[in-house]
Amino acid sequence: AQSVTQLGSHVSVSEGALVLLRCNYSSSVPPYLFWYVQYPNQGLQLLLKYTSAATLVKGINGFEAEFKKSETSFHLTKPSAHMSDAAEYFCAVSVLGNTGNQFYFGTGTSLTVIP
Amino acid sequence: DAGVTQSPTHLIKTRGQHVTLRCSPISGHKSVSWYQQVLGQGPQFIFQYYEKEERGRGNFPDRFSARQFPNYSSELNVNALLLGDSALYLCASSYWTGDTEAFFGQGTRLTVV
């Protein structure tokens, strides 16, 4: 079975500080991993994805994530937070099965950036 | 290029009513998936359609149904609405069912009163 756990439903950082959003996954097969961002009243925007190539994945807006198989983790980081980073962030695992590709999402982490 | 478009953006329905939500995938994409996002939760998979056939179904009651048309657009139908059906309904499109990436629309915010 596949699942995603996001540690910390709310994270607050000061502007310019490091952003670290945690994600652990459970998958019975090699996973594809994703981070999505959701701004208020909007859909999901892809930040980055891991598809079994490089373990350190760079995404948009300065975000990156590192796939650690031994820890079953895919934490999202950004060296310096910006006010515009305030949003809801979702980690997701995608697994190809007999019925196609299905995403399993975590419960989300709300990021607040303090000026 | 147009992304995934969903309509309507918002709607309010009364308990027991029926609702139809619509989705147009990105041009060239043949697979459409539907997700329900209840406030404060991550999206939950409802259906995946490819080439007009249902290819996957999540753990939702039979009140939920969907279909895909020859132009690859899709409708999600919900009968006998319950208060608990209030959510953001997201449509995602991908080129085919084995595509590892999906592009999401802005969603339809359904409120059941």
PDB file of C-alpha atoms in Angstrom:
ATOM      1  CA  ALA A   1       0.000   0.000   0.000  1.00  0.00           C
ATOM      2  CA  GLN A   2       1.074   3.536  -0.672  1.00  0.00           C
ATOM      3  CA  SER A   3       0.868   6.437   1.752  1.00  0.00           C
ATOM      4  CA  VAL A   4       2.444   9.779   2.511  1.00  0.00           C
ATOM      5  CA  THR A   5       3.032  11.387   5.894  1.00  0.00           C
ATOM      6  CA  GLN A   6       3.796  15.063   6.212  1.00  0.00           C
ATOM      7  CA  LEU A   7       5.223  15.958   9.602  1.00  0.00           C
ATOM      8  CA  GLY A   8       3.947  19.289  10.823  1.00  0.00           C
ATOM      9  CA  SER A   9       0.654  20.624   9.571  1.00  0.00           C
ATOM     10  CA  HIS A  10       1.864  24.190  10.157  1.00  0.00           C
ATOM     11  CA  VAL A  11       5.366  25.579   9.747  1.00  0.00           C
ATOM     12  CA  SER A  12       6.391  29.190  10.370  1.00  0.00           C
ATOM     13  CA  VAL A  13       9.691  30.676   9.272  1.00  0.00           C
ATOM     14  CA  SER A  14      11.110  34.174   9.133  1.00  0.00           C
ATOM     15  CA  GLU A  15      11.692  35.781   5.782  1.00  0.00           C
ATOM     16  CA  GLY A  16      15.169  34.800   4.620  1.00  0.00           C
ATOM     17  CA  ALA A  17      15.342  31.712   6.832  1.00  0.00           C
ATOM     18  CA  LEU A  18      15.645  28.104   5.721  1.00  0.00           C
ATOM     19  CA  VAL A  19      12.449  26.319   4.773  1.00  0.00           C
ATOM     20  CA  LEU A  20      12.235  22.610   5.609  1.00  0.00           C
ATOM     21  CA  LEU A  21       9.028  20.690   5.005  1.00  0.00           C
ATOM     22  CA  ARG A  22       9.110  17.009   5.872  1.00  0.00           C
ATOM     23  CA  CYS A  23       7.636  14.130   3.922  1.00  0.00           C
ATOM     24  CA  ASN A  24       7.903  10.385   4.488  1.00  0.00           C
ATOM     25  CA  TYR A  25       6.385   7.855   2.173  1.00  0.00           C
ATOM     26  CA  SER A  26       5.433   4.232   2.163  1.00  0.00           C
ATOM     27  CA  SER A  27       5.377   2.360  -1.098  1.00  0.00           C
ATOM     28  CA  SER A  28       5.449  -1.282  -2.057  1.00  0.00           C
ATOM     29  CA  VAL A  29       7.084  -0.446  -5.368  1.00  0.00           C
ATOM     30  CA  PRO A  30       9.671   2.148  -6.420  1.00  0.00           C
ATOM     31  CA  PRO A  31       7.819   5.407  -6.125  1.00  0.00           C
ATOM     32  CA  TYR A  32       7.550   8.569  -8.079  1.00  0.00           C
ATOM     33  CA  LEU A  33       7.488  11.460  -5.620  1.00  0.00           C
ATOM     34  CA  PHE A  34       6.160  14.961  -6.013  1.00  0.00           C
ATOM     35  CA  TRP A  35       5.773  18.224  -4.185  1.00  0.00           C
ATOM     36  CA  TYR A  36       2.860  20.457  -5.095  1.00  0.00           C
ATOM     37  CA  VAL A  37       2.042  23.962  -3.872  1.00  0.00           C
ATOM     38  CA  GLN A  38      -1.466  25.302  -3.465  1.00  0.00           C
ATOM     39  CA  TYR A  39      -2.258  28.971  -3.043  1.00  0.00           C
ATOM     40  CA  PRO A  40      -5.617  30.000  -1.542  1.00  0.00           C
ATOM     41  CA  ASN A  41      -8.574  29.155  -3.750  1.00  0.00           C
ATOM     42  CA  GLN A  42      -6.354  27.689  -6.429  1.00  0.00           C
ATOM     43  CA  GLY A  43      -5.438  24.282  -7.780  1.00  0.00           C
ATOM     44  CA  LEU A  44      -2.176  22.418  -7.381  1.00  0.00           C
ATOM     45  CA  GLN A  45       1.027  23.603  -8.990  1.00  0.00           C
ATOM     46  CA  LEU A  46       3.924  21.195  -9.436  1.00  0.00           C
ATOM     47  CA  LEU A  47       7.079  22.285  -7.604  1.00  0.00           C
ATOM     48  CA  LEU A  48       9.283  19.308  -8.398  1.00  0.00           C
ATOM     49  CA  LYS A  49       9.267  15.569  -8.980  1.00  0.00           C
ATOM     50  CA  TYR A  50      11.499  12.559  -8.413  1.00  0.00           C
ATOM     51  CA  THR A  51      11.340   9.829 -11.032  1.00  0.00           C
ATOM     52  CA  SER A  52      14.333   7.619 -10.160  1.00  0.00           C
ATOM     53  CA  ALA A  53      16.998   9.781 -11.757  1.00  0.00           C
ATOM     54  CA  ALA A  54      19.090  12.107  -9.556  1.00  0.00           C
ATOM     55  CA  THR A  55      18.273  11.852  -5.852  1.00  0.00           C
ATOM     56  CA  LEU A  56      18.576  15.623  -5.404  1.00  0.00           C
ATOM     57  CA  VAL A  57      15.817  17.256  -7.369  1.00  0.00           C
ATOM     58  CA  LYS A  58      15.647  20.947  -8.147  1.00  0.00           C
ATOM     59  CA  GLY A  59      12.312  22.598  -8.735  1.00  0.00           C
ATOM     60  CA  ILE A  60      10.810  25.966  -9.384  1.00  0.00           C
ATOM     61  CA  ASN A  61      11.115  29.048  -7.182  1.00  0.00           C
ATOM     62  CA  GLY A  62      14.362  27.856  -5.585  1.00  0.00           C
ATOM     63  CA  PHE A  63      12.931  24.728  -3.977  1.00  0.00           C
ATOM     64  CA  GLU A  64      14.692  21.387  -3.956  1.00  0.00           C
ATOM     65  CA  ALA A  65      14.128  17.978  -2.417  1.00  0.00           C
ATOM     66  CA  GLU A  66      16.306  14.984  -1.705  1.00  0.00           C
ATOM     67  CA  PHE A  67      15.137  11.417  -2.103  1.00  0.00           C
ATOM     68  CA  LYS A  68      16.528   9.183   0.659  1.00  0.00           C
ATOM     69  CA  LYS A  69      15.492   5.598   0.131  1.00  0.00           C
ATOM     70  CA  SER A  70      16.988   4.389   3.420  1.00  0.00           C
ATOM     71  CA  GLU A  71      14.875   6.905   5.313  1.00  0.00           C
ATOM     72  CA  THR A  72      11.872   6.720   2.949  1.00  0.00           C
ATOM     73  CA  SER A  73      11.912  10.493   2.950  1.00  0.00           C
ATOM     74  CA  PHE A  74      11.531  13.263   0.408  1.00  0.00           C
ATOM     75  CA  HIS A  75      11.921  16.500   2.377  1.00  0.00           C
ATOM     76  CA  LEU A  76      11.450  19.857   0.666  1.00  0.00           C
ATOM     77  CA  THR A  77      13.893  22.689   1.320  1.00  0.00           C
ATOM     78  CA  LYS A  78      14.566  26.256   0.260  1.00  0.00           C
ATOM     79  CA  PRO A  79      17.598  28.159   1.538  1.00  0.00           C
ATOM     80  CA  SER A  80      15.879  31.508   1.963  1.00  0.00           C
ATOM     81  CA  ALA A  81      12.144  31.978   2.463  1.00  0.00           C
ATOM     82  CA  HIS A  82      10.274  34.678   0.627  1.00  0.00           C
ATOM     83  CA  MET A  83       6.924  36.156   1.538  1.00  0.00           C
ATOM     84  CA  SER A  84       5.472  34.749  -1.666  1.00  0.00           C
ATOM     85  CA  ASP A  85       6.266  31.208  -0.457  1.00  0.00           C
ATOM     86  CA  ALA A  86       3.394  31.333   2.023  1.00  0.00           C
ATOM     87  CA  ALA A  87       1.034  28.593   0.846  1.00  0.00           C
ATOM     88  CA  GLU A  88      -0.072  25.005   1.425  1.00  0.00           C
ATOM     89  CA  TYR A  89       2.401  22.340   0.356  1.00  0.00           C
ATOM     90  CA  PHE A  90       1.501  18.762  -0.494  1.00  0.00           C
ATOM     91  CA  CYS A  91       3.790  15.796  -0.870  1.00  0.00           C
ATOM     92  CA  ALA A  92       2.487  13.026  -3.105  1.00  0.00           C
ATOM     93  CA  VAL A  93       3.510   9.571  -4.246  1.00  0.00           C
ATOM     94  CA  SER A  94       2.490   8.242  -7.614  1.00  0.00           C
ATOM     95  CA  VAL A  95       2.368   4.568  -8.366  1.00  0.00           C
ATOM     96  CA  LEU A  96       1.712   2.910 -11.686  1.00  0.00           C
ATOM     97  CA  GLY A  97      -0.623  -0.030 -11.333  1.00  0.00           C
ATOM     98  CA  ASN A  98      -2.966  -2.106 -13.402  1.00  0.00           C
ATOM     99  CA  THR A  99      -5.487   0.679 -13.263  1.00  0.00           C
ATOM    100  CA  GLY A 100      -3.107   3.414 -14.313  1.00  0.00           C
ATOM    101  CA  ASN A 101      -1.376   6.150 -12.399  1.00  0.00           C
ATOM    102  CA  GLN A 102      -2.825   7.239  -9.052  1.00  0.00           C
ATOM    103  CA  PHE A 103      -1.565   9.934  -6.719  1.00  0.00           C
ATOM    104  CA  TYR A 104      -1.603   9.556  -2.951  1.00  0.00           C
ATOM    105  CA  PHE A 105      -1.305  12.873  -1.148  1.00  0.00           C
ATOM    106  CA  GLY A 106      -0.249  13.836   2.334  1.00  0.00           C
ATOM    107  CA  THR A 107      -2.463  16.023   4.477  1.00  0.00           C
ATOM    108  CA  GLY A 108      -0.463  19.117   3.643  1.00  0.00           C
ATOM    109  CA  THR A 109       1.765  21.602   5.438  1.00  0.00           C
ATOM    110  CA  SER A 110       0.767  25.226   5.708  1.00  0.00           C
ATOM    111  CA  LEU A 111       3.798  27.479   5.434  1.00  0.00           C
ATOM    112  CA  THR A 112       3.700  30.928   7.035  1.00  0.00           C
ATOM    113  CA  VAL A 113       6.496  33.393   6.330  1.00  0.00           C
ATOM    114  CA  ILE A 114       7.007  36.043   8.982  1.00  0.00           C
ATOM    115  CA  PRO A 115       8.352  39.392   7.766  1.00  0.00           C
TER     116      PRO A 115
ATOM    117  CA  ASP B   1      -1.320  26.901 -24.240  1.00  0.00           C
ATOM    118  CA  ALA B   2      -4.447  26.428 -22.180  1.00  0.00           C
ATOM    119  CA  GLY B   3      -4.053  24.372 -19.064  1.00  0.00           C
ATOM    120  CA  VAL B   4      -6.661  22.162 -17.466  1.00  0.00           C
ATOM    121  CA  THR B   5      -9.939  24.042 -17.263  1.00  0.00           C
ATOM    122  CA  GLN B   6     -12.750  23.262 -14.882  1.00  0.00           C
ATOM    123  CA  SER B   7     -16.257  24.632 -14.647  1.00  0.00           C
ATOM    124  CA  PRO B   8     -17.938  26.020 -12.750  1.00  0.00           C
ATOM    125  CA  THR B   9     -15.423  27.505 -10.320  1.00  0.00           C
ATOM    126  CA  HIS B  10     -17.905  27.672  -7.465  1.00  0.00           C
ATOM    127  CA  LEU B  11     -21.391  26.387  -6.831  1.00  0.00           C
ATOM    128  CA  ILE B  12     -23.789  25.885  -3.993  1.00  0.00           C
ATOM    129  CA  LYS B  13     -26.213  22.976  -3.868  1.00  0.00           C
ATOM    130  CA  THR B  14     -28.798  21.718  -1.413  1.00  0.00           C
ATOM    131  CA  ARG B  15     -28.662  18.313   0.245  1.00  0.00           C
ATOM    132  CA  GLY B  16     -30.223  15.639  -1.925  1.00  0.00           C
ATOM    133  CA  GLN B  17     -29.585  17.466  -5.184  1.00  0.00           C
ATOM    134  CA  HIS B  18     -27.434  16.315  -8.063  1.00  0.00           C
ATOM    135  CA  VAL B  19     -24.353  18.095  -9.419  1.00  0.00           C
ATOM    136  CA  THR B  20     -22.266  17.860 -12.578  1.00  0.00           C
ATOM    137  CA  LEU B  21     -18.708  19.154 -12.725  1.00  0.00           C
ATOM    138  CA  ARG B  22     -16.804  19.546 -15.964  1.00  0.00           C
ATOM    139  CA  CYS B  23     -13.173  19.308 -16.953  1.00  0.00           C
ATOM    140  CA  SER B  24     -11.268  19.939 -20.177  1.00  0.00           C
ATOM    141  CA  PRO B  25      -7.774  18.445 -20.228  1.00  0.00           C
ATOM    142  CA  ILE B  26      -4.686  19.941 -21.773  1.00  0.00           C
ATOM    143  CA  SER B  27      -4.713  19.594 -25.537  1.00  0.00           C
ATOM    144  CA  GLY B  28      -3.241  16.233 -26.493  1.00  0.00           C
ATOM    145  CA  HIS B  29      -3.833  14.680 -23.079  1.00  0.00           C
ATOM    146  CA  LYS B  30      -6.072  11.625 -23.128  1.00  0.00           C
ATOM    147  CA  SER B  31      -6.307  10.767 -19.438  1.00  0.00           C
ATOM    148  CA  VAL B  32      -8.388  12.612 -16.865  1.00  0.00           C
ATOM    149  CA  SER B  33      -8.466  11.965 -13.136  1.00  0.00           C
ATOM    150  CA  TRP B  34     -10.750  13.398 -10.484  1.00  0.00           C
ATOM    151  CA  TYR B  35      -9.790  14.169  -6.893  1.00  0.00           C
ATOM    152  CA  GLN B  36     -11.773  15.404  -3.898  1.00  0.00           C
ATOM    153  CA  GLN B  37     -10.064  17.766  -1.474  1.00  0.00           C
ATOM    154  CA  VAL B  38     -11.942  18.316   1.753  1.00  0.00           C
ATOM    155  CA  LEU B  39     -10.937  21.424   3.678  1.00  0.00           C
ATOM    156  CA  GLY B  40      -7.742  20.812   5.613  1.00  0.00           C
ATOM    157  CA  GLN B  41      -6.938  17.541   3.862  1.00  0.00           C
ATOM    158  CA  GLY B  42      -4.951  16.383   0.879  1.00  0.00           C
ATOM    159  CA  PRO B  43      -6.719  15.421  -2.349  1.00  0.00           C
ATOM    160  CA  GLN B  44      -8.280  11.954  -2.484  1.00  0.00           C
ATOM    161  CA  PHE B  45      -8.468   9.966  -5.718  1.00  0.00           C
ATOM    162  CA  ILE B  46     -11.957   9.414  -7.102  1.00  0.00           C
ATOM    163  CA  PHE B  47     -11.634   8.244 -10.720  1.00  0.00           C
ATOM    164  CA  GLN B  48      -9.280   7.953 -13.647  1.00  0.00           C
ATOM    165  CA  TYR B  49     -10.499   7.799 -17.230  1.00  0.00           C
ATOM    166  CA  TYR B  50      -8.555   7.069 -20.384  1.00  0.00           C
ATOM    167  CA  GLU B  51      -9.909   6.767 -23.898  1.00  0.00           C
ATOM    168  CA  LYS B  52     -13.458   7.055 -22.510  1.00  0.00           C
ATOM    169  CA  GLU B  53     -13.025   4.066 -20.215  1.00  0.00           C
ATOM    170  CA  GLU B  54     -12.775   4.010 -16.438  1.00  0.00           C
ATOM    171  CA  ARG B  55      -9.286   2.846 -15.517  1.00  0.00           C
ATOM    172  CA  GLY B  56      -9.302   3.401 -11.788  1.00  0.00           C
ATOM    173  CA  ARG B  57     -11.717   4.098  -8.973  1.00  0.00           C
ATOM    174  CA  GLY B  58     -11.062   5.260  -5.431  1.00  0.00           C
ATOM    175  CA  ASN B  59     -12.996   4.461  -2.296  1.00  0.00           C
ATOM    176  CA  PHE B  60     -16.080   6.556  -2.995  1.00  0.00           C
ATOM    177  CA  PRO B  61     -19.760   5.542  -2.927  1.00  0.00           C
ATOM    178  CA  ASP B  62     -21.769   4.787  -6.038  1.00  0.00           C
ATOM    179  CA  ARG B  63     -23.320   8.250  -5.802  1.00  0.00           C
ATOM    180  CA  PHE B  64     -20.159   9.379  -7.556  1.00  0.00           C
ATOM    181  CA  SER B  65     -19.876   8.648 -11.255  1.00  0.00           C
ATOM    182  CA  ALA B  66     -17.982  10.063 -14.190  1.00  0.00           C
ATOM    183  CA  ARG B  67     -17.574   9.773 -17.895  1.00  0.00           C
ATOM    184  CA  GLN B  68     -15.179  10.887 -20.593  1.00  0.00           C
ATOM    185  CA  PHE B  69     -16.191  12.148 -23.986  1.00  0.00           C
ATOM    186  CA  PRO B  70     -14.592  11.599 -27.431  1.00  0.00           C
ATOM    187  CA  ASN B  71     -12.816  14.960 -27.133  1.00  0.00           C
ATOM    188  CA  TYR B  72     -11.321  13.685 -23.823  1.00  0.00           C
ATOM    189  CA  SER B  73     -13.222  16.161 -21.669  1.00  0.00           C
ATOM    190  CA  SER B  74     -14.863  14.686 -18.617  1.00  0.00           C
ATOM    191  CA  GLU B  75     -17.789  15.089 -16.280  1.00  0.00           C
ATOM    192  CA  LEU B  76     -18.024  14.135 -12.629  1.00  0.00           C
ATOM    193  CA  ASN B  77     -21.532  13.535 -11.350  1.00  0.00           C
ATOM    194  CA  VAL B  78     -22.591  13.306  -7.738  1.00  0.00           C
ATOM    195  CA  ASN B  79     -26.123  12.256  -6.799  1.00  0.00           C
ATOM    196  CA  ALA B  80     -28.020  12.687  -3.541  1.00  0.00           C
ATOM    197  CA  LEU B  81     -25.599  15.273  -2.228  1.00  0.00           C
ATOM    198  CA  LEU B  82     -24.584  15.160   1.409  1.00  0.00           C
ATOM    199  CA  LEU B  83     -23.098  17.921   3.525  1.00  0.00           C
ATOM    200  CA  GLY B  84     -19.878  15.903   3.582  1.00  0.00           C
ATOM    201  CA  ASP B  85     -19.550  16.222  -0.187  1.00  0.00           C
ATOM    202  CA  SER B  86     -18.601  19.871   0.286  1.00  0.00           C
ATOM    203  CA  ALA B  87     -15.062  20.079  -1.046  1.00  0.00           C
ATOM    204  CA  LEU B  88     -12.770  21.317  -3.765  1.00  0.00           C
ATOM    205  CA  TYR B  89     -12.969  18.940  -6.711  1.00  0.00           C
ATOM    206  CA  LEU B  90      -9.807  18.816  -8.756  1.00  0.00           C
ATOM    207  CA  CYS B  91      -9.340  17.492 -12.235  1.00  0.00           C
ATOM    208  CA  ALA B  92      -5.939  16.329 -13.416  1.00  0.00           C
ATOM    209  CA  SER B  93      -4.906  15.538 -16.950  1.00  0.00           C
ATOM    210  CA  SER B  94      -2.039  13.490 -18.275  1.00  0.00           C
ATOM    211  CA  TYR B  95      -1.071  12.191 -21.670  1.00  0.00           C
ATOM    212  CA  TRP B  96      -1.875   8.593 -20.806  1.00  0.00           C
ATOM    213  CA  THR B  97      -2.561   6.465 -17.770  1.00  0.00           C
ATOM    214  CA  GLY B  98       1.102   5.527 -17.390  1.00  0.00           C
ATOM    215  CA  ASP B  99       2.266   9.119 -17.371  1.00  0.00           C
ATOM    216  CA  THR B 100       4.028   9.862 -14.095  1.00  0.00           C
ATOM    217  CA  GLU B 101       3.055  13.519 -14.099  1.00  0.00           C
ATOM    218  CA  ALA B 102      -0.354  15.101 -13.914  1.00  0.00           C
ATOM    219  CA  PHE B 103      -1.418  18.682 -14.390  1.00  0.00           C
ATOM    220  CA  PHE B 104      -4.161  19.970 -12.146  1.00  0.00           C
ATOM    221  CA  GLY B 105      -6.917  22.437 -12.834  1.00  0.00           C
ATOM    222  CA  GLN B 106      -8.001  25.220 -10.515  1.00  0.00           C
ATOM    223  CA  GLY B 107     -10.791  23.114  -9.121  1.00  0.00           C
ATOM    224  CA  THR B 108     -14.496  23.499  -8.503  1.00  0.00           C
ATOM    225  CA  ARG B 109     -15.505  24.545  -5.004  1.00  0.00           C
ATOM    226  CA  LEU B 110     -18.737  22.729  -4.136  1.00  0.00           C
ATOM    227  CA  THR B 111     -20.689  23.779  -1.075  1.00  0.00           C
ATOM    228  CA  VAL B 112     -23.638  21.651   0.024  1.00  0.00           C
ATOM    229  CA  VAL B 113     -26.085  23.338   2.377  1.00  0.00           C
TER     230      VAL B 113
END
